[in-house]
Short mmCIF file of C-alpha atoms and ligand atoms in Angstrom, two decimals:
data_model
loop_
_atom_site.label_atom_id
_atom_site.label_comp_id
_atom_site.label_asym_id
_atom_site.label_seq_id
_atom_site.Cartn_x
_atom_site.Cartn_y
_atom_site.Cartn_z
CA MET A 1 6.55 18.14 16.52
CA SER A 2 9.16 18.40 13.78
CA GLY A 3 8.58 16.95 10.36
CA LEU A 4 11.13 16.99 7.57
CA THR A 5 14.18 19.17 7.03
CA GLN A 6 14.11 21.61 4.11
CA ASP A 7 16.69 19.42 2.33
CA GLN A 8 14.40 16.39 2.67
CA ILE A 9 11.40 18.37 1.40
CA ASP A 10 13.42 19.62 -1.58
CA GLN A 11 14.70 16.13 -2.34
CA PHE A 12 11.18 14.69 -2.19
CA HIS A 13 9.87 17.25 -4.67
CA ARG A 14 12.88 16.71 -6.94
CA ASP A 15 13.08 12.88 -6.88
CA GLY A 16 9.57 11.82 -5.84
CA CYS A 17 10.88 9.44 -3.18
CA ILE A 18 13.13 9.81 -0.13
CA VAL A 19 14.51 7.50 2.56
CA ILE A 20 14.64 8.52 6.21
CA PRO A 21 16.94 6.12 8.08
CA ASN A 22 16.28 5.05 11.68
CA GLU A 23 12.69 6.30 11.72
CA LEU A 24 11.59 3.30 13.79
CA SER A 25 13.55 2.04 16.79
CA PRO A 26 14.69 -1.61 16.79
CA GLU A 27 12.07 -2.23 19.52
CA ALA A 28 9.28 -0.77 17.37
CA VAL A 29 10.39 -2.87 14.38
CA LYS A 30 10.48 -5.99 16.52
CA GLY A 31 7.02 -5.24 17.91
CA LEU A 32 5.47 -4.90 14.44
CA LEU A 33 7.17 -8.06 13.20
CA THR A 34 5.99 -10.02 16.23
CA GLN A 35 2.45 -8.75 15.77
CA SER A 36 2.53 -9.61 12.07
CA HIS A 37 3.64 -13.16 12.83
CA THR A 38 0.86 -13.45 15.41
CA LEU A 39 -1.73 -12.32 12.86
CA LEU A 40 -0.41 -14.84 10.35
CA GLU A 41 -0.50 -17.67 12.89
CA ASN A 42 -4.00 -16.86 14.06
CA PHE A 43 -5.94 -16.28 10.87
CA SER A 44 -8.10 -19.16 9.74
CA LEU A 45 -8.18 -20.80 6.32
CA GLU A 46 -11.72 -21.92 7.04
CA ASN A 47 -14.14 -20.08 4.73
CA HIS A 48 -11.26 -18.06 3.25
CA PRO A 49 -11.75 -17.42 -0.49
CA LEU A 50 -7.96 -17.83 -1.07
CA THR A 51 -7.85 -14.44 -2.80
CA LYS A 52 -4.46 -13.64 -4.30
CA PHE A 53 -2.93 -10.21 -4.65
CA THR A 54 -1.13 -8.65 -7.59
CA THR A 55 -0.74 -5.11 -8.88
CA GLY A 56 -0.17 -6.12 -12.51
CA GLU A 57 -2.47 -5.51 -15.45
CA ASN A 58 -4.51 -8.54 -14.38
CA VAL A 59 -5.17 -6.92 -11.03
CA GLY A 60 -8.91 -6.70 -11.67
CA ALA A 61 -9.14 -10.39 -12.41
CA HIS A 62 -7.10 -11.41 -9.38
CA VAL A 63 -8.31 -9.18 -6.61
CA GLY A 64 -11.55 -7.71 -7.86
CA ASP A 65 -13.81 -9.70 -5.65
CA GLN A 66 -15.90 -8.99 -2.62
CA TYR A 67 -13.22 -10.19 -0.18
CA PHE A 68 -10.87 -7.55 -1.58
CA LEU A 69 -13.43 -4.73 -1.75
CA GLU A 70 -14.65 -5.45 1.76
CA SER A 71 -11.10 -5.32 3.16
CA ALA A 72 -11.29 -1.52 3.15
CA ASP A 73 -12.61 -1.50 6.69
CA LYS A 74 -11.32 -4.89 7.89
CA VAL A 75 -8.11 -6.86 8.27
CA HIS A 76 -7.98 -9.41 5.43
CA PHE A 77 -5.27 -11.79 4.23
CA PHE A 78 -4.19 -12.05 0.57
CA PHE A 79 -2.13 -14.89 -0.84
CA GLU A 80 0.97 -14.99 -3.02
CA GLU A 81 0.25 -16.42 -6.46
CA GLY A 82 3.31 -18.66 -6.06
CA ALA A 83 1.86 -20.27 -2.93
CA PHE A 84 -0.36 -22.47 -5.11
CA LYS A 85 0.28 -25.32 -7.51
CA ASP A 86 -2.54 -26.84 -9.53
CA GLY A 87 -4.95 -24.95 -7.30
CA GLU A 88 -3.53 -26.43 -4.09
CA LEU A 89 -1.78 -24.44 -1.37
CA ILE A 90 1.81 -25.69 -1.26
CA LYS A 91 3.16 -23.43 1.51
CA PRO A 92 2.26 -23.20 5.19
CA LYS A 93 -0.19 -20.33 5.59
CA HIS A 94 2.28 -18.05 7.43
CA LYS A 95 4.64 -18.36 4.45
CA ALA A 96 1.89 -18.04 1.84
CA ILE A 97 0.46 -14.59 2.54
CA ASN A 98 1.44 -11.68 0.27
CA LYS A 99 -0.15 -8.98 2.39
CA ILE A 100 -2.49 -8.17 5.24
CA GLY A 101 -4.78 -5.16 4.78
CA HIS A 102 -6.34 -2.65 4.70
CA LEU A 103 -7.42 -1.37 8.13
CA LEU A 104 -4.44 -2.25 10.34
CA HIS A 105 -4.03 1.44 11.23
CA GLU A 106 -7.46 1.39 12.91
CA ALA A 107 -8.07 -2.18 13.96
CA ASP A 108 -4.71 -3.18 15.41
CA PRO A 109 -3.36 -1.20 18.39
CA GLN A 110 0.30 -1.87 17.50
CA PHE A 111 -0.03 -0.60 13.93
CA ARG A 112 -2.28 2.22 15.08
CA ARG A 113 0.41 3.45 17.48
CA ILE A 114 3.00 3.62 14.68
CA SER A 115 0.64 5.22 12.15
CA LEU A 116 -1.34 7.88 14.00
CA THR A 117 1.41 10.12 15.30
CA ALA A 118 2.14 13.82 15.52
CA ARG A 119 5.39 13.09 13.67
CA ASN A 120 3.57 11.55 10.67
CA GLU A 121 1.07 14.37 10.63
CA ALA A 122 3.96 16.88 10.55
CA ILE A 123 5.64 14.99 7.67
CA ALA A 124 2.40 14.96 5.67
CA ARG A 125 1.85 18.67 6.26
CA ASP A 126 5.46 19.41 5.23
CA LEU A 127 4.73 17.66 1.94
CA GLY A 128 1.63 19.73 1.27
CA LEU A 129 -1.30 17.82 2.76
CA LYS A 130 -3.50 20.36 4.58
CA ASP A 131 -5.86 17.83 6.18
CA PRO A 132 -3.88 14.55 6.24
CA ARG A 133 -6.15 11.49 6.37
CA ILE A 134 -5.02 7.88 6.48
CA LEU A 135 -7.19 5.66 4.30
CA GLN A 136 -5.43 2.31 3.99
CA SER A 137 -2.60 0.31 5.51
CA MET A 138 -0.95 -2.99 4.79
CA MET A 139 1.66 -5.41 6.00
CA ILE A 140 3.62 -6.53 2.95
CA CYS A 141 5.33 -9.86 3.53
CA LYS A 142 7.30 -10.44 0.30
CA GLN A 143 7.76 -14.06 1.28
CA PRO A 144 10.99 -15.99 0.68
CA GLU A 145 11.18 -17.78 -2.72
CA ILE A 146 7.65 -16.81 -3.83
CA GLY A 147 7.36 -13.07 -3.04
CA GLY A 148 5.73 -11.73 -6.21
CA GLU A 149 7.13 -9.01 -8.47
CA VAL A 150 5.28 -5.69 -8.23
CA PRO A 151 5.21 -4.06 -11.68
CA SER A 152 5.84 -0.37 -12.22
CA HIS A 153 2.91 1.72 -11.00
CA GLN A 154 1.82 5.03 -9.49
CA ASP A 155 -0.09 4.98 -6.21
CA ALA A 156 -2.50 7.70 -7.39
CA VAL A 157 -3.93 5.22 -9.91
CA PHE A 158 -5.36 3.29 -6.96
CA LEU A 159 -6.11 6.20 -4.61
CA TYR A 160 -7.31 9.02 -6.84
CA THR A 161 -8.18 12.46 -5.54
CA ASP A 162 -8.79 15.73 -7.34
CA PRO A 163 -6.24 17.26 -7.24
CA LEU A 164 -3.89 14.31 -6.66
CA SER A 165 -2.68 14.11 -3.08
CA CYS A 166 -1.86 10.52 -2.09
CA LEU A 167 1.33 10.11 -0.05
CA GLY A 168 2.88 6.73 0.75
CA PHE A 169 4.58 5.94 4.08
CA TRP A 170 6.59 2.72 3.67
CA TYR A 171 8.51 1.31 6.66
CA ALA A 172 11.19 -1.34 6.11
CA LEU A 173 10.82 -3.93 8.88
CA GLU A 174 13.65 -6.07 7.51
CA ASP A 175 16.75 -5.07 5.57
CA CYS A 176 15.79 -4.44 1.94
CA THR A 177 18.40 -5.50 -0.60
CA ALA A 178 18.92 -6.20 -4.27
CA THR A 179 18.28 -9.89 -3.63
CA ASN A 180 15.05 -9.83 -1.59
CA GLY A 181 12.98 -7.48 -3.77
CA ALA A 182 13.75 -4.00 -2.43
CA LEU A 183 11.71 -1.06 -3.76
CA GLU A 184 12.91 0.68 -6.91
CA PHE A 185 11.78 4.02 -8.34
CA VAL A 186 12.53 6.33 -11.28
CA PRO A 187 13.86 9.62 -9.87
CA GLY A 188 11.88 12.58 -11.17
CA SER A 189 9.24 10.44 -12.93
CA HIS A 190 6.45 12.10 -10.92
CA LEU A 191 7.20 15.25 -12.95
CA THR A 192 7.06 13.58 -16.36
CA SER A 193 4.51 10.73 -16.00
CA PRO A 194 0.93 11.99 -15.77
CA VAL A 195 -1.63 9.65 -14.20
CA TYR A 196 -3.62 8.43 -17.23
CA LYS A 197 -5.66 5.61 -15.72
CA ARG A 198 -7.55 4.79 -12.56
CA PHE A 199 -8.40 1.63 -10.65
CA VAL A 200 -12.12 1.79 -9.93
CA ARG A 201 -15.07 -0.25 -8.79
CA ALA A 202 -16.98 -1.91 -11.61
CA PRO A 203 -20.65 -1.24 -10.97
CA CYS A 204 -23.12 -4.14 -10.73
CA ASP A 205 -25.19 -4.91 -13.79
CA ALA A 206 -28.83 -4.07 -13.38
CA ASP A 207 -29.73 -7.73 -13.15
CA SER A 208 -26.89 -8.86 -10.85
CA GLU A 209 -27.39 -9.58 -7.20
CA ALA A 210 -26.92 -6.62 -4.85
CA THR A 211 -23.68 -6.73 -2.86
CA ALA A 212 -22.46 -4.91 0.22
CA THR A 213 -20.19 -2.76 -1.93
CA GLY A 214 -22.57 -2.30 -4.84
CA ALA A 215 -19.77 -3.45 -7.17
CA LYS A 216 -19.10 -6.63 -9.09
CA GLY A 217 -15.37 -6.15 -8.97
CA THR A 218 -12.73 -3.70 -10.11
CA THR A 219 -11.35 -2.44 -13.37
CA PHE A 220 -9.07 0.22 -14.88
CA GLU A 221 -10.53 3.21 -16.69
CA PRO A 222 -8.74 6.03 -18.54
CA VAL A 223 -8.41 9.53 -17.14
CA ALA A 224 -10.01 11.84 -19.69
CA GLY A 225 -7.63 13.94 -21.74
CA VAL A 226 -4.40 12.40 -20.42
CA THR A 227 -2.01 10.72 -22.87
CA PRO A 228 -0.27 7.58 -21.54
CA TYR A 229 3.45 7.97 -20.89
CA GLU A 230 6.01 5.55 -22.25
CA GLU A 231 7.05 2.96 -19.67
CA PRO A 232 10.75 3.49 -18.81
CA PRO A 233 13.26 0.62 -19.11
CA LYS A 234 14.13 -1.31 -15.95
CA SER A 235 17.56 0.31 -16.03
CA ALA A 236 15.93 3.68 -15.23
CA PHE A 237 14.81 2.42 -11.80
CA LYS A 238 16.97 3.19 -8.78
CA LEU A 239 17.22 0.58 -6.03
CA VAL A 240 16.12 1.66 -2.54
CA ASP A 241 18.29 -0.66 -0.48
CA CYS A 242 17.73 0.36 3.10
CA PRO A 243 18.05 -1.15 6.57
CA ALA A 244 15.15 -2.16 8.80
CA GLY A 245 13.64 0.87 10.56
CA SER A 246 13.90 3.14 7.50
CA LEU A 247 10.90 5.16 6.34
CA VAL A 248 10.46 5.62 2.59
CA LEU A 249 8.12 8.43 1.50
CA ILE A 250 6.55 7.93 -1.92
CA HIS A 251 5.00 10.65 -4.13
CA HIS A 252 1.59 9.87 -5.62
CA SER A 253 2.85 9.94 -9.20
CA VAL A 254 6.38 8.52 -8.98
CA LEU A 255 6.93 5.26 -10.86
CA HIS A 256 8.00 2.46 -8.53
CA ARG A 257 8.20 -1.30 -8.58
CA SER A 258 9.95 -4.24 -6.95
CA ASN A 259 11.43 -7.49 -8.17
CA ALA A 260 10.23 -10.89 -7.07
CA ASN A 261 11.83 -12.22 -3.92
CA LEU A 262 13.51 -15.47 -4.87
CA SER A 263 15.90 -15.39 -1.92
CA GLU A 264 15.60 -17.32 1.31
CA LYS A 265 14.92 -14.14 3.31
CA SER A 266 11.56 -12.41 3.63
CA ARG A 267 11.20 -8.66 3.15
CA TYR A 268 8.53 -7.46 5.54
CA ALA A 269 7.39 -3.84 5.22
CA TYR A 270 4.51 -1.90 6.72
CA ALA A 271 2.94 0.73 4.46
CA PHE A 272 0.08 3.15 4.71
CA HIS A 273 -1.28 5.88 2.47
CA ALA A 274 -2.57 9.31 3.33
CA ILE A 275 -4.57 11.75 1.23
CA ASP A 276 -5.51 15.37 1.71
CA GLY A 277 -9.06 15.55 3.10
CA GLU A 278 -9.44 18.89 1.35
CA CYS A 279 -9.18 17.21 -2.05
CA GLU A 280 -12.18 15.56 -3.65
CA TYR A 281 -12.36 11.81 -3.05
CA ASP A 282 -14.20 10.07 -5.86
CA ARG A 283 -16.98 7.53 -5.31
CA LYS A 284 -15.48 5.46 -8.12
CA ASN A 285 -12.32 4.65 -6.13
CA TRP A 286 -12.08 1.00 -5.14
CA LEU A 287 -11.55 1.91 -1.50
CA GLN A 288 -14.54 3.35 0.31
CA ILE A 289 -15.16 3.62 4.05
CA PRO A 290 -17.75 2.47 4.84
CA VAL A 291 -17.51 -0.08 2.04
CA SER A 292 -21.02 0.79 0.87
CA GLY A 293 -19.56 4.18 -0.17
CA GLY A 294 -17.95 7.01 1.74
CA ASN A 295 -14.78 8.82 2.68
CA GLU A 296 -14.78 8.55 6.46
CA PHE A 297 -11.01 8.41 6.75
CA THR A 298 -9.05 8.76 9.97
CA LYS A 299 -7.20 11.97 10.71
CA LEU A 300 -3.44 11.36 10.65
CA GLN A 301 -2.67 12.73 14.04
CA GLU A 302 -1.61 11.50 17.43
CA GLU A 303 -4.26 9.68 19.35
CA VAL A 304 -5.41 11.31 22.57
CA ALA A 305 -5.86 8.74 25.30
CA CYS A 306 -9.35 8.75 26.79
FE1 FE2 B 401 2.93 1.53 -4.61
#
């Protein structure tokens, strides 16, 4: 199975992000969108903690709860902050969800079929992963009018290995434009912006109740010996406007972000992350499978039918 061309590999190493048009057929895109809508229709608000999702500096406060931590090996639903007013949900639930995650690649046959492929394994190997493992996946809805801004970040902050190895696969399921919150990245920033912080589990206090994850939430901690880089201006970010079906590959250290979606059109995307199983996966990382602690991640290779 072929992976990337040498030009694509070179461009990825130079820029930190590349777009591969027409990676998914229109039928595959339609299938994932239909399945996403079905998941949104069928999930129940009953007993849901109404957890919201952000990747800003307040991320610990917003998502650092058990529902988030336990989503590592389940399919959970996270709300847009803008879906609430005075604590009340003001949008229908299918228009209120920010993302669905983080085990779609295992739990849902449709997403599994797109994720675990010989093609994706070949791409990961071409970009240096010797033992590609998929460890999280998500459907990102970027809802019309309330789709939240995603601040500048590096994926390795959230999925830290030693050495760094995380690789993002990001599939546009709808056309991504300047008006519906398309991805943006700073070309070459992976070469100049060292990862200086990590998103980790905050351990339980000695006197707090034991939880399934053994954590009371999440927090950021500094990476020893690394000086923070200066955040680039918004003008340094390059827009990734791309049609539905495109695959965007994202380097673990490249700075990327997206604007809020204030338009009337959604911007659905399916994303998953792979790491190299030969790199050390830290027990501090927020994501553990099983959630009690572990790195039992799925090999990124084509499924063999039994
Ligand atoms: Fe990201």
